[in-house]
Amino acid sequence: MEEEIDTRKINNSFLRDHNYATEADIISTVEFNNTGELLATGDKGGRVVIFQREQESKNQSHRRGEYNVYSTFQSHEPEFDYLKSLEIEEKINKIRWLPQQNAAYFLLSTNDKTVKLWKISERDKRPEGYNLKDEDGRIKDPSTITTLRVPVLRPMDLMVEASPRRVFANAHTYHINSISVNSDYETYMSADDLRINLWHLEITNRSFNIVDIKPANMEELTEVITAAEFHPHQCNMFVYSSSKGTIRLCDMRASALCDKHSKLFEEPEDPSNRSFFSEIISSISDVKFSHSGRYMMTRDYLTVKVWDLNMENRPIETYQVHEYLRSKLCSLYENDCIFDKFECVWNGSDSVIMTGSYNNFFRMFDRNTKRDVTLEASRENSKPRAILKPRKVCMGGKRKKDEISVDSLDFSKKILHTAWHPSENIIAVAATNNLYIFQDKVN
Amino acid sequence: MAASSIPLGKGVKRKRHEDDGGQAAAEYTPQTFHCGTLLDISLLKLHQNCVLAERNLHRSVLIANTLRRLQAEIRWENGRNTMPSEMPLQPPEQLTSGANQLEPLSKMGEEITDLNNNIAKAPPPSLIEAPFCLLSGNDSSLSSAISTILQDLDYVEDLSTPLGQAPPEDDHLLPLKPVSPDPRPEPRSLDSIFTAFEIADSDDFLIDGSLDAIFEDIDTSMYDVPQAFPAGACPTIQPNKASRGIHSAKPHNSRTDFELENLMDLLVG
């Protein structure tokens, strides 16, 4: 498929001339809101940047709405746990939007330990004509007031304010890896390595533990929770994935503590592909329900799998993301790349899935036509408004023109976080500290 | 982050085996060599993860599982290899073998190497055995190492569990000398580690009172502290575990009669 680049490359790097990127600017999560009007990014420095899509105007019909910065705020600060002598990183692990119910926008953002509910609201009017204060804000001397008047609202420059409305803290001993808003819009869950807690959006001093896989003796620990998500329509169902490549579907109606799964999704290991790293590469880094709620998708190190919720013993589709890395697993283990956690996303109609890879490549798979494409998010190789050229990685032997060989891949340039607009073909791709937004070609 | 791939195994130095003139190298299966490299890498990673300020439980668990798998593989390899070979005077798990071949990055590997260096007075036996068959003798120590690291993760992460320990996070792989707890593992000289083992274990030989007189002038107080442990046992900070380690390295596990006689000759005459 062809993609036109509408490169809204937002480079927060302090030294723009150099390739050096401040570590705090590394984007750690990307998420469209439910209408696609807003796009939020979180970074390693604890900041959230929200982009808003321009309203389409008649005189610029050849350009569809572009995304501009709407609001920036510091969501989390670095903390120090004095009791355990541990630093708590301010890196934003996940952002999830709440559905819009009034003029303000709400989102949940989380670092390793604390979830916060933020309200983003616009202010474009301000009251003028106070009785007790003058225009500068100074208190008037009451003896000088002779008349009463009613303040009126006058227009002002648009100001976007972000304010923390709730702080959900002290509920997680381990690092939070996922948050998911329930379809009842009242509750949400937060998952760390060993436990999942259920919260009510209004109540911050209490949460319910719904999954606990911590063994009595930590020596017996062999499996951790890697991701969790609520079903998009059934408010009692959720799934969580593990480091051993299993996904458990749980029903909260069954019991208060959902340690017993309702369904267990696991694909038997392929004996021909067994190696010391089989378990590590089977660890699931992301799980996402389809919009329809009928399917779910999981990402492990080398593949993306689509599962039918009605069939537990194997996925219905498996897509190879970068199979050429299978022979390099030992090196990737040595340089820690094998632990990278890639995310995956569905498009609005659940017909295409997308995930990232190395060398700033990202891959899209069309589930209907079974075609796939590899694209690159980089400034050097693409001009704005140009159509992205498909890329190809060659395993060995003769390298064709425009192909890149496996050994030339840059493993420091990884695309872990991507997002797809809920209804249109607009994607956001985070490449280290740069955000790329691509749109479908408009004729 | 490495930009290009590192060829498998080529980053690790291989020491030519002195006694054998290099013939031994050809005997090692690539698989077992692979095991050894991976083992070192994994142990180093696990240790690094523990001392890092940001402790990643997911990573630790994956590495620990890989270590267990490697351990099982080595055990299996060892069992497979010892059967056909002729039994030398020393028990199979005490063979010098290839522990000398690789330069282990971990403390554990060094201890084992040094232990073997000591034993290798006699010419080394058949080297068909896997390089890390010696590890099978210290299997329990590897397991306990993994267990301890996971347990300490628990302590740091979750104070609600009553463990009763007070370990600093960065003391997992302490150097052998209890006096200077270093946050980073230093490469220990072969002699010092070997010496620690020898003297610590020499107490087991002093059953007969008449032999006490020989050792009266040797100051072994430093090595009598409970935290001093013989090579092969997992270095932990808990005194009770350490002493357990000492007991587990009893002569009947780590020494044969031949070696005892050898040592006695050294000490007495």
XYZ file of C-alpha atoms in Angstrom:
712
model
C 0.000 0.000 0.000
C 1.165 3.465 -0.604
C 1.633 5.943 2.103
C 2.184 9.600 1.676
C 4.502 11.090 4.147
C 3.165 14.028 5.957
C 6.167 14.169 8.125
C 5.356 15.953 11.250
C 8.671 15.218 12.689
C 8.770 16.607 16.159
C 12.299 16.702 17.346
C 12.618 17.706 20.937
C 16.309 17.146 20.949
C 18.181 20.034 22.442
C 20.994 19.878 19.918
C 19.158 19.932 16.665
C 22.205 19.879 14.500
C 23.559 16.666 15.794
C 22.348 13.118 15.844
C 22.731 13.098 19.573
C 19.403 12.674 21.216
C 18.699 13.472 24.814
C 17.626 10.337 26.519
C 14.729 12.097 28.160
C 13.211 12.690 24.743
C 12.969 9.063 23.831
C 9.309 8.393 23.141
C 8.011 5.564 25.239
C 4.350 5.410 24.262
C 2.024 6.656 21.509
C -1.766 6.618 21.568
C -4.596 8.108 19.531
C -7.748 9.043 21.387
C -11.070 7.415 20.547
C -11.929 9.815 17.750
C -8.443 10.210 16.393
C -8.551 13.912 16.888
C -5.819 13.814 19.483
C -2.533 11.939 19.580
C -0.630 11.620 22.835
C 3.008 10.679 23.281
C 4.843 9.982 26.497
C 8.587 10.065 26.840
C 11.340 8.886 29.081
C 11.524 12.241 30.817
C 8.002 11.892 32.146
C 6.473 14.394 29.734
C 3.290 14.018 27.764
C 2.890 15.827 24.462
C -0.541 15.940 22.864
C -1.079 16.710 19.198
C -4.370 17.837 17.759
C -5.534 17.412 14.239
C -6.240 20.586 12.376
C -9.724 21.058 11.203
C -9.868 20.540 7.467
C -10.447 23.794 5.689
C -11.816 24.307 2.265
C -8.902 26.249 0.900
C -6.465 23.527 1.799
C -8.357 20.609 0.472
C -5.267 18.999 -0.933
C -3.881 18.670 2.528
C -5.744 16.690 5.038
C -5.663 17.719 8.646
C -2.189 17.831 10.064
C -1.301 17.258 13.657
C 0.045 20.163 15.666
C 1.164 20.364 19.246
C -1.827 20.974 21.446
C -0.511 20.598 24.959
C 2.658 19.617 26.759
C 2.917 18.829 30.414
C 5.095 17.028 32.896
C 3.130 14.002 33.962
C 5.529 12.191 36.244
C 8.623 13.224 38.099
C 11.525 11.007 39.102
C 11.127 9.719 42.601
C 13.277 7.963 45.069
C 11.981 5.196 47.232
C 13.899 5.750 50.435
C 12.733 2.557 52.009
C 14.134 0.336 49.311
C 16.847 2.671 48.055
C 15.526 2.523 44.561
C 14.979 5.153 41.966
C 11.548 5.247 40.430
C 11.819 6.224 36.813
C 9.590 8.940 35.484
C 9.362 7.273 32.103
C 5.781 7.088 30.871
C 5.070 3.451 30.190
C 1.554 3.773 28.857
C -1.090 6.353 28.041
C -4.719 5.458 27.643
C -7.458 7.890 26.713
C -10.838 7.921 28.329
C -13.848 8.371 26.074
C -14.875 11.970 25.812
C -17.916 12.873 27.854
C -17.735 16.667 27.916
C -15.620 19.438 26.508
C -12.519 18.300 28.377
C -10.280 15.372 27.493
C -9.130 12.819 30.009
C -6.252 10.423 29.846
C -4.490 7.997 32.133
C -0.726 8.006 32.155
C 1.495 5.719 34.148
C 5.110 5.215 35.048
C 6.468 2.170 36.871
C 4.541 2.783 40.054
C 1.865 5.460 39.790
C -1.091 6.016 37.513
C -2.433 9.531 37.052
C -5.649 10.803 35.562
C -5.135 14.044 33.673
C -7.743 16.483 32.513
C -6.912 18.531 29.479
C -9.210 21.458 28.990
C -9.335 24.548 26.897
C -9.815 28.001 28.117
C -10.608 30.664 25.579
C -12.546 33.138 27.675
C -11.699 34.905 30.823
C -13.832 36.881 33.214
C -13.279 40.597 33.381
C -14.734 43.204 35.668
C -14.273 41.854 39.148
C -15.495 43.986 41.940
C -12.841 43.243 44.488
C -9.866 42.841 42.217
C -8.586 45.151 39.564
C -7.373 43.984 36.181
C -3.886 43.153 37.450
C -5.272 40.946 40.138
C -4.490 43.200 43.050
C -7.068 43.472 45.739
C -8.853 46.771 45.654
C -9.295 48.873 48.671
C -12.919 48.262 49.605
C -13.488 51.888 50.446
C -12.871 52.847 46.821
C -15.625 50.637 45.503
C -18.735 52.617 44.870
C -20.635 50.524 42.365
C -21.310 46.859 41.778
C -20.987 45.212 38.441
C -21.267 41.711 37.061
C -18.090 40.289 35.561
C -18.369 39.397 31.898
C -16.551 36.754 29.922
C -14.334 38.096 27.216
C -12.479 36.028 24.628
C -8.802 35.410 25.109
C -6.082 33.465 23.359
C -6.676 29.783 23.566
C -4.982 28.219 26.520
C -4.807 24.498 27.008
C -4.445 23.400 30.576
C -3.572 20.013 31.902
C -4.343 19.274 35.503
C -3.969 16.054 37.467
C -7.347 14.986 38.728
C -6.482 11.686 40.368
C -3.315 10.018 41.488
C -3.490 6.255 41.918
C -0.410 5.394 43.896
C 1.100 2.785 46.163
C -0.686 -0.185 44.751
C 2.127 -1.828 42.843
C 5.212 -3.455 44.209
C 6.546 -4.306 40.776
C 6.804 -2.272 37.605
C 3.532 -1.394 35.897
C 3.588 -2.524 32.291
C -0.037 -1.981 31.194
C -3.166 -0.024 31.896
C -6.491 -0.608 30.254
C -9.768 1.273 30.526
C -12.842 -0.885 30.871
C -15.768 -0.556 28.498
C -17.936 0.452 31.425
C -15.925 3.698 31.529
C -15.921 3.517 35.287
C -13.094 1.165 36.035
C -9.676 0.441 34.695
C -6.929 -2.024 35.461
C -3.206 -1.669 35.967
C -0.874 -4.626 35.580
C 2.633 -5.096 36.880
C 4.959 -8.068 36.585
C 3.073 -10.208 39.045
C -0.243 -8.605 39.857
C -3.191 -6.892 38.251
C -5.285 -4.354 40.137
C -8.738 -3.045 39.351
C -9.496 0.593 40.102
C -12.495 2.806 40.040
C -11.698 6.043 38.273
C -13.148 8.067 41.121
C -11.455 6.267 43.987
C -7.747 6.576 44.514
C -7.213 5.117 47.953
C -8.371 1.636 47.152
C -7.879 -0.903 44.430
C -8.812 -4.535 44.086
C -6.322 -7.180 43.235
C -7.769 -9.421 40.553
C -4.743 -11.415 39.442
C -1.794 -12.472 41.526
C 0.791 -14.859 40.151
C 3.434 -14.270 42.747
C 4.591 -17.593 44.141
C 4.896 -18.030 47.870
C 8.579 -18.609 47.380
C 10.220 -16.258 44.922
C 12.705 -18.945 44.063
C 9.932 -20.666 42.188
C 9.227 -17.656 40.018
C 9.445 -18.579 36.375
C 6.770 -16.481 34.726
C 5.724 -12.836 34.792
C 2.825 -10.852 33.397
C 3.845 -8.852 30.360
C 0.651 -7.147 29.161
C -3.040 -6.947 29.960
C -6.126 -5.521 28.301
C -9.853 -5.343 28.854
C -12.200 -6.683 26.234
C -13.488 -3.759 24.143
C -17.153 -4.593 24.663
C -17.532 -7.078 27.495
C -16.738 -5.320 30.692
C -16.209 -8.522 32.636
C -13.516 -10.002 30.418
C -9.862 -9.257 30.116
C -6.717 -10.981 28.959
C -3.178 -10.985 30.228
C -0.083 -12.354 28.558
C 2.960 -13.920 30.122
C 6.655 -14.247 29.543
C 6.148 -17.893 28.638
C 4.062 -17.125 25.586
C 0.650 -17.837 27.059
C -2.428 -15.639 27.133
C -5.109 -16.071 29.736
C -8.641 -14.865 29.296
C -10.350 -14.173 32.588
C -13.921 -13.518 33.552
C -14.372 -11.285 36.554
C -17.790 -12.743 37.225
C -16.284 -16.098 38.071
C -14.531 -15.020 41.235
C -13.003 -12.037 42.933
C -9.491 -13.268 42.344
C -9.133 -14.279 38.741
C -6.200 -16.592 39.181
C -8.023 -19.325 37.354
C -8.351 -18.474 33.749
C -11.419 -19.085 31.691
C -9.348 -19.775 28.621
C -5.682 -20.395 28.102
C -4.212 -19.584 24.716
C -0.969 -21.287 23.963
C 0.642 -22.572 20.829
C 2.677 -25.751 21.175
C 6.374 -25.214 20.685
C 7.775 -26.088 17.291
C 10.397 -28.737 18.027
C 12.417 -27.882 14.952
C 12.941 -24.342 16.187
C 13.987 -25.198 19.694
C 16.959 -23.404 21.129
C 18.147 -21.952 24.396
C 16.324 -18.807 23.465
C 12.991 -20.388 22.646
C 11.469 -19.184 25.836
C 12.806 -15.679 25.625
C 11.552 -15.162 22.096
C 8.181 -16.612 22.964
C 7.671 -14.011 25.677
C 4.729 -11.889 24.625
C 5.471 -8.183 24.603
C 2.016 -6.882 23.672
C -1.554 -8.089 23.434
C -4.368 -6.166 21.728
C -7.985 -7.008 21.145
C -9.364 -6.313 17.714
C -11.930 -3.546 17.511
C -14.587 -6.139 16.882
C -13.681 -8.002 20.049
C -13.660 -11.304 18.238
C -9.904 -11.587 17.832
C -6.790 -10.647 19.674
C -3.251 -10.134 18.508
C -0.028 -10.932 20.338
C 3.522 -9.868 19.603
C 6.502 -11.943 20.540
C 10.057 -11.315 19.495
C 9.900 -12.653 15.959
C 6.224 -12.896 15.089
C 2.778 -11.391 15.366
C -0.049 -13.830 15.960
C -3.769 -13.363 15.570
C -5.964 -15.498 17.787
C -9.629 -16.283 17.577
C -11.053 -16.030 21.072
C -12.965 -19.208 20.415
C -9.873 -21.283 19.693
C -7.269 -21.760 22.357
C -4.859 -24.273 20.981
C -3.257 -22.213 18.258
C -3.441 -18.844 16.557
C -5.368 -18.488 13.341
C -2.692 -16.385 11.713
C 1.031 -16.008 12.262
C 3.087 -13.315 10.595
C 6.868 -13.292 10.516
C 8.159 -9.874 11.379
C 11.892 -10.408 11.036
C 12.568 -14.097 10.695
C 16.083 -13.284 9.479
C 16.995 -12.590 13.083
C 16.452 -16.185 14.145
C 20.010 -17.129 13.341
C 21.329 -14.138 15.263
C 19.613 -14.808 18.531
C 22.817 -15.382 20.443
C 24.202 -11.998 19.470
C 20.886 -10.370 20.191
C 20.915 -12.002 23.595
C 24.374 -10.693 24.228
C 23.521 -7.117 23.337
C 20.149 -7.307 25.089
C 18.101 -6.647 21.982
C 16.309 -9.911 22.527
C 14.529 -8.303 25.471
C 13.091 -5.458 23.403
C 9.347 -5.146 23.754
C 7.638 -4.379 20.497
C 4.023 -3.315 20.381
C 1.446 -4.093 17.715
C -1.700 -2.332 16.531
C -4.833 -3.003 14.513
C -6.220 -0.622 11.966
C -9.760 0.644 12.387
C -11.372 -2.142 10.407
C -9.150 -4.937 11.803
C -7.972 -5.779 8.313
C -4.382 -4.626 8.678
C -1.947 -5.055 11.557
C 1.253 -3.165 12.125
C 4.310 -3.612 14.265
C 7.840 -2.262 14.495
C 11.260 -3.736 13.896
C 14.900 -2.613 13.833
C 16.680 -0.126 11.615
C 13.626 2.119 11.949
C 11.641 -0.364 9.923
C 8.028 -1.094 10.609
C 5.878 -3.752 9.042
C 2.263 -3.938 7.964
C 0.352 -7.102 7.230
C -2.888 -7.156 5.303
C -4.925 -9.984 6.732
C -7.156 -10.292 3.703
C -4.696 -10.206 0.848
C -1.883 -11.736 2.922
C 0.442 -9.101 1.541
C 2.965 -7.431 3.764
C 5.210 -4.433 3.434
C 8.258 -3.097 5.216
C 8.584 0.653 5.501
C 11.177 2.883 7.037
C 10.708 5.881 9.267
C 13.678 8.054 8.680
C 14.441 11.554 7.570
C 17.314 10.653 5.334
C 15.512 8.190 3.187
C 12.297 10.012 2.543
C 11.236 13.512 1.715
C 8.050 15.065 2.992
C 5.040 14.345 0.825
C 6.927 11.596 -0.928
C 5.508 8.154 -1.027
C 7.259 5.698 1.197
C 9.275 3.142 -0.633
C 8.953 -0.430 0.496
C 12.141 -1.828 1.977
C 13.555 -5.287 1.872
C 16.053 -7.129 3.993
C 18.127 -9.772 2.339
C 19.379 -12.699 4.313
C 22.616 -13.349 2.616
C 24.131 -14.070 -0.726
C 23.642 -11.512 -3.399
C 22.192 -8.297 -2.268
C 19.937 -6.669 -4.772
C 19.865 -2.971 -5.302
C 17.984 -1.117 -2.581
C 18.050 -4.119 -0.343
C 19.740 -3.982 2.985
C 21.621 -6.913 4.383
C 20.941 -8.298 7.816
C 24.394 -7.444 9.053
C 23.952 -3.787 8.173
C 20.863 -3.353 10.277
C 21.136 -0.784 13.002
C 19.835 -2.403 16.158
C 19.913 0.815 18.091
C 17.179 2.213 15.872
C 14.156 0.297 16.949
C 10.498 1.073 16.494
C 8.761 -0.212 19.575
C 5.694 2.039 19.658
C 3.209 2.687 16.912
C -0.406 3.791 16.768
C -3.168 3.683 14.175
C -5.986 6.201 13.880
C -9.245 4.545 14.957
C -11.025 5.125 11.663
C -8.679 6.539 9.056
C -5.432 5.409 7.550
C -3.203 7.624 9.594
C -0.392 6.083 11.583
C 2.004 7.431 14.163
C 5.409 5.808 14.450
C 7.861 6.585 17.233
C 11.489 6.177 16.232
C 13.572 6.794 19.341
C 13.026 10.514 19.947
C 11.245 11.298 16.708
C 7.586 10.968 15.921
C 6.506 10.294 12.352
C 2.950 10.620 11.182
C 2.026 9.019 7.887
C -1.204 9.327 5.962
C -2.721 7.523 3.080
C -2.047 8.994 -0.293
C -4.700 11.425 -1.364
C -5.344 11.678 -5.053
C 24.089 -0.933 21.792
C 25.984 -2.973 19.263
C 25.022 -1.965 15.818
C 26.106 -5.075 14.067
C 25.768 -8.639 15.028
C 28.482 -10.309 17.001
C 29.472 -13.644 15.551
C 28.570 -16.459 17.778
C 31.230 -17.317 20.301
C 33.985 -15.376 18.663
C 34.118 -12.743 21.337
C 35.239 -15.154 24.007
C 38.878 -15.879 24.579
C 39.790 -19.497 24.516
C 42.841 -20.553 26.397
C 44.848 -23.250 24.796
C 45.000 -26.123 27.107
C 48.605 -26.330 28.207
C 48.902 -29.953 28.996
C 47.290 -31.214 25.952
C 48.874 -29.134 23.261
C 45.591 -28.032 21.824
C 44.264 -31.415 20.937
C 41.546 -31.059 23.423
C 39.990 -28.129 21.640
C 38.998 -30.239 18.722
C 37.264 -32.680 20.964
C 34.793 -30.180 22.320
C 31.493 -30.184 20.631
C 30.356 -26.761 19.448
C 27.214 -27.288 21.408
C 28.967 -27.540 24.718
C 31.197 -24.638 23.964
C 28.084 -22.689 23.176
C 26.700 -23.705 26.532
C 29.682 -22.366 28.319
C 29.630 -19.031 26.575
C 25.953 -18.615 27.169
C 26.337 -19.558 30.780
C 28.904 -16.874 31.349
C 26.908 -14.278 29.523
C 23.776 -15.182 31.423
C 25.421 -15.082 34.803
C 26.938 -11.730 34.039
C 23.603 -10.378 32.880
C 21.845 -11.614 35.949
C 24.381 -9.975 38.153
C 24.250 -6.737 36.209
C 20.515 -6.677 36.496
C 20.736 -6.996 40.222
C 23.076 -4.101 40.730
C 21.276 -1.798 38.371
C 19.157 0.785 40.008
C 16.272 -0.139 37.783
C 15.660 -3.783 38.414
C 13.791 -5.513 35.715
C 12.016 -8.550 37.044
C 10.922 -9.687 33.613
C 14.474 -9.737 32.380
C 15.774 -11.480 35.461
C 13.200 -14.209 35.206
C 13.944 -14.817 31.546
C 17.672 -14.967 32.169
C 17.194 -17.224 35.181
C 15.060 -19.580 33.110
C 17.694 -19.639 30.394
C 20.313 -20.414 33.001
C 18.258 -23.302 34.316
C 17.887 -24.592 30.806
C 21.603 -24.330 30.207
C 22.221 -26.069 33.466
C 19.942 -28.907 32.470
C 21.629 -29.156 29.123
C 25.048 -29.275 30.686
C 23.874 -31.880 33.120
C 22.522 -33.938 30.305
C 25.684 -33.506 28.270
C 27.740 -34.484 31.234
C 25.728 -37.582 31.854
C 26.034 -38.512 28.224
C 29.766 -37.941 28.090
C 30.872 -39.682 31.225
C 29.360 -42.979 30.326
C 31.546 -44.079 27.443
C 34.823 -42.649 28.720
C 37.212 -44.610 30.882
C 37.108 -43.625 34.474
C 40.301 -42.046 35.639
C 41.332 -42.011 39.227
C 39.505 -38.820 39.796
C 35.750 -38.813 39.665
C 34.369 -37.488 36.411
C 33.048 -34.327 37.858
C 36.405 -33.375 39.194
C 38.199 -33.413 35.906
C 40.096 -30.350 34.949
C 38.663 -30.445 31.483
C 37.759 -27.326 29.730
C 37.082 -25.210 32.703
C 40.502 -23.909 31.948
C 39.664 -23.352 28.371
C 37.323 -20.464 28.786
C 37.885 -17.396 30.784
C 34.701 -17.221 32.711
C 33.378 -13.822 33.408
C 31.543 -14.846 36.499
C 32.929 -15.407 39.915
C 31.564 -18.877 39.954
C 33.502 -19.892 36.924
C 36.701 -18.612 38.435
C 36.278 -20.572 41.570
C 35.786 -23.732 39.656
C 38.757 -23.099 37.459
C 40.963 -22.529 40.385
C 39.767 -25.573 42.133
C 40.653 -27.560 39.116
C 44.023 -25.967 38.812
C 44.787 -27.224 42.214
C 43.776 -30.747 41.513
C 45.556 -30.995 38.247
C 48.778 -32.340 39.603
C 48.195 -35.482 37.665
C 47.968 -35.265 33.927
C 44.479 -34.404 32.876
C 42.283 -37.272 31.933
C 40.453 -37.764 28.712
C 39.035 -34.505 27.574
C 36.006 -35.813 25.832
C 34.060 -34.501 28.754
C 32.186 -31.297 28.199
C 34.009 -28.161 29.235
C 31.617 -27.490 31.989
C 31.064 -30.964 33.245
C 32.634 -29.699 36.383
C 29.647 -27.512 36.838
C 27.564 -30.551 37.396
C 29.394 -31.027 40.627
C 28.419 -27.514 41.484
C 24.963 -27.830 40.085
C 23.381 -27.090 43.359
C 25.465 -23.991 43.719
C 24.272 -22.678 40.373
C 20.712 -23.401 41.340
C 21.164 -21.744 44.658
C 22.748 -18.774 42.938
C 19.687 -18.319 40.782
C 17.446 -18.860 43.742
C 19.275 -16.380 45.866
C 19.168 -13.720 43.214
C 15.458 -14.207 42.768
C 14.927 -14.198 46.494
C 16.813 -10.997 46.909
C 14.757 -9.455 44.164
C 11.807 -10.359 46.255
C 13.230 -8.686 49.295
C 13.973 -5.472 47.548
C 10.734 -5.360 45.662
C 8.289 -6.524 48.211
C 8.940 -5.757 51.828
C 5.728 -7.426 52.862
C 7.260 -10.872 52.704
C 9.072 -11.736 55.918
C 12.386 -12.922 54.697
C 14.477 -11.838 57.588
C 17.413 -11.056 55.418
C 19.206 -7.796 55.065
C 21.160 -8.036 51.884
C 22.290 -5.004 50.002
C 21.333 -5.432 46.380
C 24.797 -5.267 45.066
C 26.419 -7.939 47.129
C 25.217 -10.981 45.324
C 28.491 -12.081 43.931
C 30.820 -10.898 46.616
C 34.456 -11.645 46.290
C 35.548 -14.562 48.342
C 37.277 -12.463 50.974
C 34.596 -11.450 53.410
C 36.526 -8.430 54.559
C 36.048 -6.273 51.501
C 32.573 -6.505 50.068
C 32.936 -5.000 46.654
C 29.908 -3.937 44.672
C 31.535 -5.215 41.534
C 33.056 -8.626 41.200
C 36.788 -8.355 40.795
C 38.752 -10.985 39.055
C 40.494 -12.848 41.798
C 43.937 -14.198 41.448
C 43.994 -17.909 41.124
C 46.226 -18.389 44.076
C 44.197 -16.452 46.573
C 40.992 -18.256 45.737
C 42.682 -21.583 45.768
C 44.361 -20.821 49.044
C 41.100 -19.860 50.642
C 39.606 -23.129 49.630
C 42.498 -25.247 50.680
C 42.877 -23.882 54.131
C 39.196 -23.704 54.794
C 38.809 -27.295 53.886
C 41.916 -28.448 55.579
C 40.015 -28.410 58.829
C 38.323 -31.551 57.682
C 41.572 -33.391 57.734
C 42.343 -32.504 61.303
C 40.509 -35.376 62.824
C 43.547 -36.771 64.434
C 44.712 -34.556 67.255
C 48.352 -35.195 66.545
C 48.123 -33.320 63.319
C 46.948 -30.168 65.044
C 50.415 -29.328 66.104
C 51.540 -28.978 62.515
C 49.056 -26.243 61.821
C 49.326 -24.342 65.028
C 51.444 -21.621 63.590
C 49.246 -21.049 60.569
C 46.800 -18.244 61.075
C 43.551 -19.388 59.587
C 41.380 -16.999 61.513
C 40.488 -15.059 58.415
C 39.154 -18.151 56.770
C 37.343 -19.479 59.760
C 34.695 -16.778 59.551
C 31.366 -18.330 58.573
C 31.206 -16.277 55.405
C 34.285 -17.874 54.006
C 33.121 -20.601 51.751
C 34.802 -23.120 49.527
C 34.890 -22.812 45.815
C 31.745 -23.978 44.201
C 29.300 -22.887 46.833
C 27.194 -19.919 45.999
C 28.589 -16.783 47.584
C 25.764 -15.321 49.600
C 25.617 -12.799 52.328
C 23.612 -14.859 54.696
C 25.878 -16.581 57.166
C 23.624 -19.572 57.543
C 23.652 -20.213 53.854
C 27.369 -19.786 53.636
C 28.020 -22.268 56.350
C 25.699 -24.639 54.632
C 27.868 -24.166 51.635
C 30.892 -25.146 53.587
C 29.305 -28.288 54.822
C 28.140 -29.207 51.409
C 31.673 -29.223 50.144
C 32.664 -32.103 52.276
C 35.597 -34.217 51.248
C 33.452 -37.008 50.029
C 31.926 -34.697 47.484
C 34.895 -32.773 46.329
C 37.871 -34.883 47.160
C 38.880 -38.413 46.565
C 41.342 -40.459 48.473
C 43.937 -39.873 45.870
C 43.638 -36.164 46.245
C 43.634 -36.336 50.010
C 46.838 -38.247 49.987
C 48.266 -35.752 47.596
C 47.349 -32.852 49.769
C 48.565 -34.515 52.875
C 51.883 -35.025 51.207
C 52.035 -31.380 50.416
C 51.126 -30.245 53.871
C 53.095 -32.665 55.909
C 56.083 -33.520 53.885
